[in-house]
Amino acid sequence: MMPSLPAHALVPVVSEAAPPQGEPAVEQVIETLPDEGDDELIAERIRGIFAELPAFQNVSIEVNEGVVSLSGSVADPEAIQRAANIAGRVTGVVTVENAIERDLSVQENLSVLGRLSEISSAFLSLLPLLVVAGIVAAVVGGLGYLIAGFSGLWDRIAPNAFLAELIRSAIRFLFVIGGLVIALDMLGAGALMGAVLGGAGVIGIALSFAMRDTIENYIASLMLSIRQPFRANDWVLIDTYEGRVIRLTSRATILMTLDGNHLRIPNGQVFKAVILNYTRNPQRRFDFVLGVDADDDPRGAMQIGAEALAALPFVLKEPEAVARIEDVGDSNISIRFLAWINQDQADWYKSRSLAIAAVKDALEQAGYALPEPIYRLRVDARSEALPLGRGMLAAHDKPPEPVSPVASGVVEQDVRPESEITEMVEKERLSEAGQAKDLLDANRPVE
């Protein structure tokens, strides 16, 4: 039977308050003569505490003059320091000599299997709640997929298919996250839920910096699908890239170049680029430069060239064809000729080529020379200077008779718009892949 303890031994030990900041700590005072029986009381107190702790069943305690000596063995290495801390908190203890060693026997260290058994039992008890939480999360997530599945509703609300798909994806994501939050709250894993959401936020920030170009391209795709800066089969110039538009996807704008190649431009670059659309206005002007001899009359050349352009059937009467003096060189005068066509009826490249030939013929038939740069070469002092200008013709040579552009047969050539690239674009757009990925909407206005 445990002997009775005096009243002062039963008083709970209260830890000493820490000294105020800035004041030196006061060490515990050791009495000169201990009270008779204090060592036994200290030993009994420590044994009583250790008896309630299964980890310290094999620990022996001896006390002499307030010095506590601990010996024995424990299986948990952390319990060694814990035993010394507990003993040192008992009133009257001067110091603790800790000689406890770790028990490395197989029998003692197999106690972890018992803890696994306890964990398994706890998991089996939690399993019904875990199943219910999983069902709730699945129901909430499935509800989100069901709502997002009403494609007709979102297609009517959103201005285009790309934005409608973005709304559906956002709804599915929000409902799935909401279901997981509810399930974790039911399981009492609020701290885990906060850690997961916080970690997801940090990861999201890191990914946003790492994938900045991808995110920029994605937002540009959304803006282009709303703005619709061009139509399918439009002839456009995007920065330095020229071709006809095949389709607009969620990542890139696909062009077919004028020589039949596919050109993929990232939407982030398209959104920031200067876009020149040749198709929006059917009237388009072409121009070219021809030079006449410096001794010729440039005003007459301008009139003859403008009349030759106006006589071409594919050149529009309004705006009328004009000519302008570009500059005066060392051996010729450069004249720029300008005329307009309707692209729905005439091809720009064909029209310009035939117009150059017609104006050249008209000027030459009127006696105008179209000289290359002329260099005067003197062999010796007795050589006569070569005549310049129209005087270069020999005396017995006669200038050719003027021939009208109609008589030359030039205007009878085909100037209809080229259809090869247009037909190739339409064929690809009618394919299943082209229809599934195209974000261009013919029902929306073009900016």
Short mmCIF file of C-alpha atoms in Angstrom, two decimals:
data_model
loop_
_atom_site.label_atom_id
_atom_site.label_comp_id
_atom_site.label_asym_id
_atom_site.label_seq_id
_atom_site.Cartn_x
_atom_site.Cartn_y
_atom_site.Cartn_z
CA MET A 1 0.00 0.00 0.00
CA MET A 2 1.34 3.43 -1.03
CA PRO A 3 2.17 5.58 2.03
CA SER A 4 0.26 8.78 2.51
CA LEU A 5 1.91 11.97 1.36
CA PRO A 6 2.02 15.27 3.18
CA ALA A 7 -0.24 18.05 2.02
CA HIS A 8 2.54 20.03 0.40
CA ALA A 9 3.47 17.03 -1.81
CA LEU A 10 -0.03 16.89 -3.30
CA VAL A 11 -0.03 20.46 -4.49
CA PRO A 12 0.16 20.54 -8.34
CA VAL A 13 3.46 21.72 -9.70
CA VAL A 14 3.15 25.17 -11.27
CA SER A 15 5.81 26.18 -13.74
CA GLU A 16 7.70 29.29 -12.77
CA ALA A 17 6.84 32.37 -14.76
CA ALA A 18 9.47 33.57 -17.14
CA PRO A 19 11.28 36.70 -15.99
CA PRO A 20 10.37 39.93 -17.76
CA GLN A 21 12.28 40.66 -20.92
CA GLY A 22 15.56 42.39 -20.22
CA GLU A 23 15.90 41.08 -16.60
CA PRO A 24 18.40 38.30 -15.79
CA ALA A 25 16.95 34.86 -15.02
CA VAL A 26 17.06 33.83 -11.31
CA GLU A 27 18.39 30.31 -10.79
CA GLN A 28 16.57 27.95 -8.42
CA VAL A 29 18.01 28.03 -4.89
CA ILE A 30 19.20 24.64 -3.52
CA GLU A 31 18.59 24.26 0.20
CA THR A 32 21.54 23.44 2.43
CA LEU A 33 19.83 20.65 4.40
CA PRO A 34 16.98 18.75 2.74
CA ASP A 35 13.99 17.70 4.77
CA GLU A 36 14.00 14.15 6.03
CA GLY A 37 12.05 11.88 3.71
CA ASP A 38 12.01 14.25 0.72
CA ASP A 39 13.96 11.81 -1.51
CA GLU A 40 11.43 9.05 -0.88
CA LEU A 41 8.52 11.34 -1.57
CA ILE A 42 10.12 12.50 -4.83
CA ALA A 43 10.75 8.89 -5.91
CA GLU A 44 7.18 7.84 -5.07
CA ARG A 45 5.78 10.81 -7.01
CA ILE A 46 7.83 10.00 -10.13
CA ARG A 47 6.97 6.27 -9.90
CA GLY A 48 3.28 7.13 -9.66
CA ILE A 49 3.48 9.30 -12.78
CA PHE A 50 5.46 6.71 -14.75
CA ALA A 51 3.00 4.00 -13.72
CA GLU A 52 0.29 5.80 -15.68
CA LEU A 53 2.45 5.94 -18.80
CA PRO A 54 2.89 2.55 -20.58
CA ALA A 55 6.10 3.64 -22.29
CA PHE A 56 7.92 3.93 -18.93
CA GLN A 57 7.03 0.54 -17.44
CA ASN A 58 10.68 -0.62 -17.55
CA VAL A 59 12.19 2.57 -16.07
CA SER A 60 13.75 2.53 -12.60
CA ILE A 61 13.91 5.63 -10.37
CA GLU A 62 16.37 6.38 -7.58
CA VAL A 63 16.57 9.67 -5.66
CA ASN A 64 19.44 10.75 -3.42
CA GLU A 65 19.85 14.28 -2.09
CA GLY A 66 17.36 15.52 -4.68
CA VAL A 67 19.30 13.98 -7.58
CA VAL A 68 17.04 11.70 -9.66
CA SER A 69 18.74 8.79 -11.45
CA LEU A 70 16.72 7.19 -14.25
CA SER A 71 17.70 3.83 -15.72
CA GLY A 72 16.14 1.08 -17.77
CA SER A 73 15.02 0.95 -21.41
CA VAL A 74 12.23 2.23 -23.63
CA ALA A 75 11.27 1.34 -27.22
CA ASP A 76 10.57 4.90 -28.36
CA PRO A 77 13.72 7.08 -28.60
CA GLU A 78 11.67 10.23 -28.01
CA ALA A 79 10.47 8.84 -24.64
CA ILE A 80 14.02 9.05 -23.20
CA GLN A 81 14.08 12.86 -23.15
CA ARG A 82 10.42 12.98 -22.19
CA ALA A 83 11.12 10.97 -19.03
CA ALA A 84 13.87 13.40 -18.00
CA ASN A 85 11.58 16.37 -18.57
CA ILE A 86 8.81 14.85 -16.43
CA ALA A 87 11.18 14.02 -13.57
CA GLY A 88 12.73 17.47 -13.62
CA ARG A 89 9.34 19.15 -13.09
CA VAL A 90 8.72 17.45 -9.70
CA THR A 91 9.19 19.76 -6.72
CA GLY A 92 12.44 19.19 -4.85
CA VAL A 93 14.37 17.71 -7.77
CA VAL A 94 17.82 19.25 -8.03
CA THR A 95 18.91 17.56 -11.27
CA VAL A 96 18.22 14.44 -13.33
CA GLU A 97 20.78 11.84 -14.34
CA ASN A 98 19.20 10.18 -17.40
CA ALA A 99 20.65 6.72 -18.10
CA ILE A 100 17.67 5.35 -19.97
CA GLU A 101 18.59 3.41 -23.13
CA ARG A 102 16.56 2.49 -26.17
CA ASP A 103 15.27 -1.07 -26.23
CA LEU A 104 16.31 -2.61 -29.56
CA SER A 105 14.62 -5.96 -29.01
CA VAL A 106 12.31 -7.18 -31.78
CA GLN A 107 9.49 -7.92 -29.37
CA GLU A 108 9.25 -4.36 -28.09
CA ASN A 109 9.61 -2.68 -31.49
CA LEU A 110 6.84 -4.78 -33.05
CA SER A 111 4.36 -2.70 -31.10
CA VAL A 112 3.92 -0.60 -34.25
CA LEU A 113 1.75 -3.42 -35.56
CA GLY A 114 -0.63 -2.73 -32.75
CA ARG A 115 -0.85 0.90 -33.81
CA LEU A 116 -1.55 -0.21 -37.37
CA SER A 117 -4.37 -2.32 -36.05
CA GLU A 118 -5.78 0.70 -34.23
CA ILE A 119 -5.50 2.77 -37.41
CA SER A 120 -7.29 0.05 -39.39
CA SER A 121 -10.08 -0.06 -36.84
CA ALA A 122 -10.44 3.73 -36.97
CA PHE A 123 -10.55 3.62 -40.77
CA LEU A 124 -13.27 0.96 -40.72
CA SER A 125 -15.27 3.15 -38.37
CA LEU A 126 -14.79 6.13 -40.68
CA LEU A 127 -15.59 4.15 -43.84
CA PRO A 128 -19.40 4.73 -43.84
CA LEU A 129 -18.91 8.51 -43.49
CA LEU A 130 -16.24 8.40 -46.17
CA VAL A 131 -18.63 6.63 -48.55
CA VAL A 132 -21.38 9.19 -47.86
CA ALA A 133 -18.95 12.08 -48.43
CA GLY A 134 -17.81 10.52 -51.71
CA ILE A 135 -21.42 10.14 -52.85
CA VAL A 136 -22.17 13.78 -52.00
CA ALA A 137 -19.08 14.97 -53.92
CA ALA A 138 -20.06 12.82 -56.93
CA VAL A 139 -23.65 14.13 -56.86
CA VAL A 140 -22.56 17.78 -56.72
CA GLY A 141 -19.98 17.27 -59.49
CA GLY A 142 -22.50 15.36 -61.62
CA LEU A 143 -24.99 18.20 -61.17
CA GLY A 144 -22.38 20.59 -62.58
CA TYR A 145 -21.83 18.35 -65.61
CA LEU A 146 -25.60 18.11 -66.08
CA ILE A 147 -26.04 21.89 -66.04
CA ALA A 148 -23.07 22.37 -68.37
CA GLY A 149 -24.57 19.79 -70.74
CA PHE A 150 -27.41 22.14 -71.74
CA SER A 151 -25.47 23.22 -74.81
CA GLY A 152 -28.44 24.89 -76.46
CA LEU A 153 -28.91 27.22 -73.48
CA TRP A 154 -25.28 28.29 -73.29
CA ASP A 155 -25.03 28.68 -77.08
CA ARG A 156 -27.92 31.14 -76.96
CA ILE A 157 -26.44 33.06 -74.02
CA ALA A 158 -22.85 33.21 -75.30
CA PRO A 159 -22.00 35.22 -78.44
CA ASN A 160 -19.97 32.37 -79.95
CA ALA A 161 -19.17 28.68 -79.52
CA PHE A 162 -15.77 29.31 -77.93
CA LEU A 163 -17.19 31.44 -75.12
CA ALA A 164 -20.04 28.95 -74.61
CA GLU A 165 -17.53 26.12 -74.15
CA LEU A 166 -15.55 28.30 -71.73
CA ILE A 167 -18.70 28.88 -69.64
CA ARG A 168 -19.48 25.15 -69.60
CA SER A 169 -15.93 24.32 -68.48
CA ALA A 170 -16.10 26.92 -65.69
CA ILE A 171 -19.41 25.50 -64.43
CA ARG A 172 -18.03 21.95 -64.35
CA PHE A 173 -14.89 23.11 -62.52
CA LEU A 174 -16.79 25.11 -59.88
CA PHE A 175 -19.22 22.27 -59.11
CA VAL A 176 -16.42 19.70 -58.83
CA ILE A 177 -14.45 21.93 -56.45
CA GLY A 178 -17.62 22.63 -54.46
CA GLY A 179 -18.31 18.90 -54.11
CA LEU A 180 -14.80 18.24 -52.83
CA VAL A 181 -15.06 21.08 -50.31
CA ILE A 182 -18.36 19.72 -48.97
CA ALA A 183 -16.94 16.19 -48.72
CA LEU A 184 -13.83 17.33 -46.83
CA ASP A 185 -15.97 19.40 -44.47
CA MET A 186 -18.13 16.33 -43.71
CA LEU A 187 -14.97 14.36 -42.89
CA GLY A 188 -13.74 17.12 -40.56
CA ALA A 189 -10.73 17.77 -42.73
CA GLY A 190 -11.06 21.53 -42.71
CA ALA A 191 -7.34 22.05 -42.12
CA LEU A 192 -6.51 19.73 -44.99
CA MET A 193 -8.99 21.57 -47.20
CA GLY A 194 -7.35 24.91 -46.38
CA ALA A 195 -3.89 23.50 -47.07
CA VAL A 196 -5.02 22.06 -50.40
CA LEU A 197 -6.66 25.31 -51.49
CA GLY A 198 -3.66 27.34 -50.36
CA GLY A 199 -1.27 25.04 -52.18
CA ALA A 200 -3.45 25.20 -55.28
CA GLY A 201 -3.29 29.00 -55.15
CA VAL A 202 0.50 29.02 -54.92
CA ILE A 203 0.77 26.49 -57.74
CA GLY A 204 -1.67 28.56 -59.82
CA ILE A 205 0.46 31.69 -59.40
CA ALA A 206 3.61 29.81 -60.36
CA LEU A 207 1.92 28.28 -63.40
CA SER A 208 0.54 31.66 -64.47
CA PHE A 209 4.08 33.04 -64.70
CA ALA A 210 5.44 29.91 -66.38
CA MET A 211 2.59 29.75 -68.91
CA ARG A 212 2.19 33.47 -69.51
CA ASP A 213 2.38 33.16 -73.29
CA THR A 214 -0.15 30.31 -73.32
CA ILE A 215 -2.59 32.24 -71.16
CA GLU A 216 -2.13 35.37 -73.31
CA ASN A 217 -2.81 33.31 -76.42
CA TYR A 218 -5.94 31.80 -74.85
CA ILE A 219 -7.36 35.22 -73.91
CA ALA A 220 -6.54 36.52 -77.40
CA SER A 221 -8.50 33.60 -78.88
CA LEU A 222 -11.50 34.57 -76.76
CA MET A 223 -11.30 38.22 -77.84
CA LEU A 224 -10.87 37.35 -81.53
CA SER A 225 -13.87 35.02 -81.42
CA ILE A 226 -15.95 37.89 -80.03
CA ARG A 227 -14.59 40.67 -82.27
CA GLN A 228 -14.52 38.66 -85.53
CA PRO A 229 -11.93 40.84 -87.37
CA PHE A 230 -12.30 38.82 -90.61
CA ARG A 231 -14.47 36.26 -92.36
CA ALA A 232 -13.63 32.89 -93.77
CA ASN A 233 -11.91 33.10 -97.16
CA ASP A 234 -11.01 36.77 -96.67
CA TRP A 235 -7.74 37.81 -98.27
CA VAL A 236 -5.76 39.36 -95.41
CA LEU A 237 -2.29 40.59 -94.58
CA ILE A 238 -1.40 40.00 -90.90
CA ASP A 239 1.88 41.80 -90.23
CA THR A 240 4.00 40.24 -93.00
CA TYR A 241 1.88 37.09 -93.48
CA GLU A 242 -0.52 37.11 -96.44
CA GLY A 243 -3.17 34.60 -97.42
CA ARG A 244 -6.83 33.62 -97.28
CA VAL A 245 -8.43 32.78 -93.93
CA ILE A 246 -9.31 29.11 -93.49
CA ARG A 247 -10.53 29.14 -89.90
CA LEU A 248 -10.03 30.56 -86.42
CA THR A 249 -9.30 27.99 -83.70
CA SER A 250 -8.87 28.31 -79.95
CA ARG A 251 -5.10 28.59 -80.41
CA ALA A 252 -4.25 29.92 -83.86
CA THR A 253 -5.52 31.55 -87.04
CA ILE A 254 -5.05 29.27 -90.05
CA LEU A 255 -4.29 30.91 -93.40
CA MET A 256 -3.73 29.46 -96.84
CA THR A 257 -1.01 31.39 -98.56
CA LEU A 258 -1.40 32.42 -102.22
CA ASP A 259 0.84 29.53 -103.22
CA GLY A 260 -1.35 26.95 -101.45
CA ASN A 261 0.52 26.41 -98.16
CA HIS A 262 -1.00 26.31 -94.67
CA LEU A 263 0.13 29.11 -92.37
CA ARG A 264 -0.63 28.91 -88.63
CA ILE A 265 -0.30 32.19 -86.69
CA PRO A 266 -0.75 32.18 -82.85
CA ASN A 267 -3.83 34.17 -81.87
CA GLY A 268 -1.78 36.20 -79.38
CA GLN A 269 0.23 37.55 -82.31
CA VAL A 270 -2.88 38.04 -84.48
CA PHE A 271 -4.66 40.01 -81.74
CA LYS A 272 -1.78 42.51 -81.49
CA ALA A 273 -1.00 42.64 -85.22
CA VAL A 274 -1.96 45.19 -87.85
CA ILE A 275 -4.49 43.40 -90.08
CA LEU A 276 -5.00 44.50 -93.69
CA ASN A 277 -8.16 42.99 -95.19
CA TYR A 278 -8.26 43.17 -98.99
CA THR A 279 -11.71 41.56 -99.23
CA ARG A 280 -13.84 43.93 -97.19
CA ASN A 281 -13.89 46.60 -99.92
CA PRO A 282 -14.39 45.15 -103.44
CA GLN A 283 -12.85 48.25 -105.06
CA ARG A 284 -9.08 48.13 -105.03
CA ARG A 285 -6.45 50.32 -106.65
CA PHE A 286 -3.32 49.14 -108.39
CA ASP A 287 -0.36 51.26 -109.46
CA PHE A 288 2.92 50.90 -111.31
CA VAL A 289 5.77 53.12 -112.48
CA LEU A 290 7.08 53.56 -116.02
CA GLY A 291 9.87 55.90 -117.13
CA VAL A 292 10.02 57.97 -120.31
CA ASP A 293 13.01 59.68 -121.84
CA ALA A 294 14.13 62.89 -120.17
CA ASP A 295 13.76 64.77 -123.50
CA ASP A 296 10.10 63.67 -123.91
CA ASP A 297 7.05 65.58 -122.78
CA PRO A 298 5.89 64.01 -119.49
CA ARG A 299 2.44 65.67 -119.68
CA GLY A 300 1.69 63.98 -122.97
CA ALA A 301 2.94 60.64 -121.60
CA MET A 302 0.64 61.02 -118.58
CA GLN A 303 -2.38 61.72 -120.81
CA ILE A 304 -1.66 58.85 -123.17
CA GLY A 305 -1.13 56.41 -120.28
CA ALA A 306 -4.29 57.48 -118.46
CA GLU A 307 -6.34 57.14 -121.65
CA ALA A 308 -4.89 53.67 -122.24
CA LEU A 309 -5.88 52.65 -118.72
CA ALA A 310 -9.39 54.08 -119.10
CA ALA A 311 -9.83 52.10 -122.33
CA LEU A 312 -9.32 48.79 -120.52
CA PRO A 313 -12.72 47.16 -119.82
CA PHE A 314 -11.79 45.92 -116.33
CA VAL A 315 -10.71 49.39 -115.14
CA LEU A 316 -13.46 51.30 -113.31
CA LYS A 317 -14.63 54.64 -114.67
CA GLU A 318 -15.09 55.96 -111.14
CA PRO A 319 -12.67 56.59 -109.55
CA GLU A 320 -10.96 57.41 -112.85
CA ALA A 321 -7.46 56.36 -113.83
CA VAL A 322 -4.77 58.99 -113.22
CA ALA A 323 -1.05 59.49 -113.71
CA ARG A 324 1.47 61.33 -111.57
CA ILE A 325 5.09 62.27 -112.05
CA GLU A 326 7.07 60.30 -109.47
CA ASP A 327 10.51 61.85 -109.91
CA VAL A 328 13.03 63.05 -112.50
CA GLY A 329 16.17 60.97 -112.88
CA ASP A 330 19.41 61.43 -114.77
CA SER A 331 18.12 59.80 -117.93
CA ASN A 332 14.35 59.41 -117.53
CA ILE A 333 11.20 60.73 -115.92
CA SER A 334 9.32 58.25 -113.71
CA ILE A 335 5.53 58.37 -114.00
CA ARG A 336 3.21 56.47 -111.66
CA PHE A 337 -0.07 55.27 -113.19
CA LEU A 338 -3.03 54.44 -110.94
CA ALA A 339 -6.36 52.77 -111.70
CA TRP A 340 -9.20 50.98 -109.86
CA ILE A 341 -10.83 47.58 -110.38
CA ASN A 342 -13.69 45.60 -108.86
CA GLN A 343 -12.14 42.53 -107.21
CA ASP A 344 -15.41 40.61 -107.52
CA GLN A 345 -15.05 40.76 -111.31
CA ALA A 346 -11.30 41.14 -111.99
CA ASP A 347 -8.19 39.67 -110.44
CA TRP A 348 -5.82 42.26 -109.00
CA TYR A 349 -2.58 40.65 -110.21
CA LYS A 350 -3.94 39.91 -113.71
CA SER A 351 -5.37 43.40 -114.09
CA ARG A 352 -2.16 45.09 -113.03
CA SER A 353 -0.06 42.97 -115.39
CA LEU A 354 -2.28 43.69 -118.40
CA ALA A 355 -2.45 47.39 -117.51
CA ILE A 356 1.34 47.68 -117.45
CA ALA A 357 1.56 46.04 -120.88
CA ALA A 358 -1.21 48.27 -122.32
CA VAL A 359 0.33 51.54 -121.09
CA LYS A 360 3.80 50.48 -122.26
CA ASP A 361 2.46 49.68 -125.74
CA ALA A 362 0.54 52.96 -125.89
CA LEU A 363 3.60 55.04 -124.97
CA GLU A 364 5.92 53.25 -127.39
CA GLN A 365 3.41 53.51 -130.24
CA ALA A 366 3.13 57.24 -129.56
CA GLY A 367 6.90 57.56 -130.05
CA TYR A 368 7.93 57.70 -126.41
CA ALA A 369 11.11 55.88 -125.43
CA LEU A 370 11.26 53.87 -122.22
CA PRO A 371 15.02 54.03 -121.72
CA GLU A 372 17.30 52.20 -119.37
CA PRO A 373 20.03 54.32 -117.70
CA ILE A 374 22.18 55.76 -120.50
CA TYR A 375 25.96 56.12 -120.32
CA ARG A 376 27.94 58.14 -122.92
CA LEU A 377 31.13 56.43 -124.07
CA ARG A 378 33.74 58.49 -125.99
CA VAL A 379 36.43 56.44 -127.75
CA ASP A 380 38.60 59.32 -128.91
CA ALA A 381 38.35 62.97 -129.71
CA ARG A 382 37.30 62.36 -133.35
CA SER A 383 34.28 60.26 -132.32
CA GLU A 384 30.94 61.95 -132.74
CA ALA A 385 28.54 62.13 -129.83
CA LEU A 386 25.69 59.67 -129.97
CA PRO A 387 22.25 61.25 -130.40
CA LEU A 388 19.91 61.06 -127.42
CA GLY A 389 16.18 60.72 -127.09
CA ARG A 390 14.07 60.04 -130.12
CA GLY A 391 16.98 61.16 -132.28
CA MET A 392 18.50 57.72 -131.69
CA LEU A 393 16.45 56.44 -134.62
CA ALA A 394 18.33 56.39 -137.89
CA ALA A 395 17.23 58.76 -140.64
CA HIS A 396 15.78 55.94 -142.74
CA ASP A 397 13.92 54.44 -139.74
CA LYS A 398 10.33 55.37 -139.16
CA PRO A 399 8.50 55.24 -135.82
CA PRO A 400 5.98 52.43 -135.62
CA GLU A 401 2.40 53.23 -136.36
CA PRO A 402 0.26 53.71 -133.21
CA VAL A 403 -1.82 50.66 -132.35
CA SER A 404 -4.80 50.99 -130.10
CA PRO A 405 -4.96 48.79 -126.98
CA VAL A 406 -8.07 47.06 -128.36
CA ALA A 407 -6.33 46.22 -131.63
CA SER A 408 -3.37 44.75 -129.76
CA GLY A 409 -5.63 42.08 -128.26
CA VAL A 410 -4.33 42.58 -124.71
CA VAL A 411 -7.66 43.45 -123.18
CA GLU A 412 -9.21 40.28 -124.52
CA GLN A 413 -7.22 38.18 -122.07
CA ASP A 414 -8.94 36.65 -119.05
CA VAL A 415 -8.90 38.86 -115.96
CA ARG A 416 -11.46 36.96 -113.91
CA PRO A 417 -10.54 36.49 -110.23
CA GLU A 418 -8.41 33.49 -109.43
CA SER A 419 -10.52 30.74 -107.84
CA GLU A 420 -8.01 27.98 -107.06
CA ILE A 421 -7.13 29.16 -103.55
CA THR A 422 -10.74 30.10 -102.80
CA GLU A 423 -11.96 26.64 -103.79
CA MET A 424 -9.25 24.96 -101.72
CA VAL A 425 -10.24 27.01 -98.66
CA GLU A 426 -13.94 26.20 -99.08
CA LYS A 427 -13.20 22.50 -99.53
CA GLU A 428 -11.24 22.39 -96.29
CA ARG A 429 -13.87 24.37 -94.40
CA LEU A 430 -16.57 21.92 -95.48
CA SER A 431 -14.57 19.02 -94.05
CA GLU A 432 -15.56 17.66 -90.65
CA ALA A 433 -12.36 18.85 -88.96
CA GLY A 434 -12.80 22.39 -90.30
CA GLN A 435 -16.39 22.70 -89.08
CA ALA A 436 -15.62 21.34 -85.60
CA LYS A 437 -12.78 23.77 -84.82
CA ASP A 438 -13.90 26.97 -86.55
CA LEU A 439 -14.80 29.92 -84.31
CA LEU A 440 -15.72 32.29 -87.13
CA ASP A 441 -19.42 33.13 -87.16
CA ALA A 442 -20.93 34.54 -90.33
CA ASN A 443 -23.89 35.89 -88.35
CA ARG A 444 -21.76 38.26 -86.26
CA PRO A 445 -20.65 41.68 -87.53
CA VAL A 446 -17.05 42.22 -88.57
CA GLU A 447 -15.13 44.99 -86.84
#
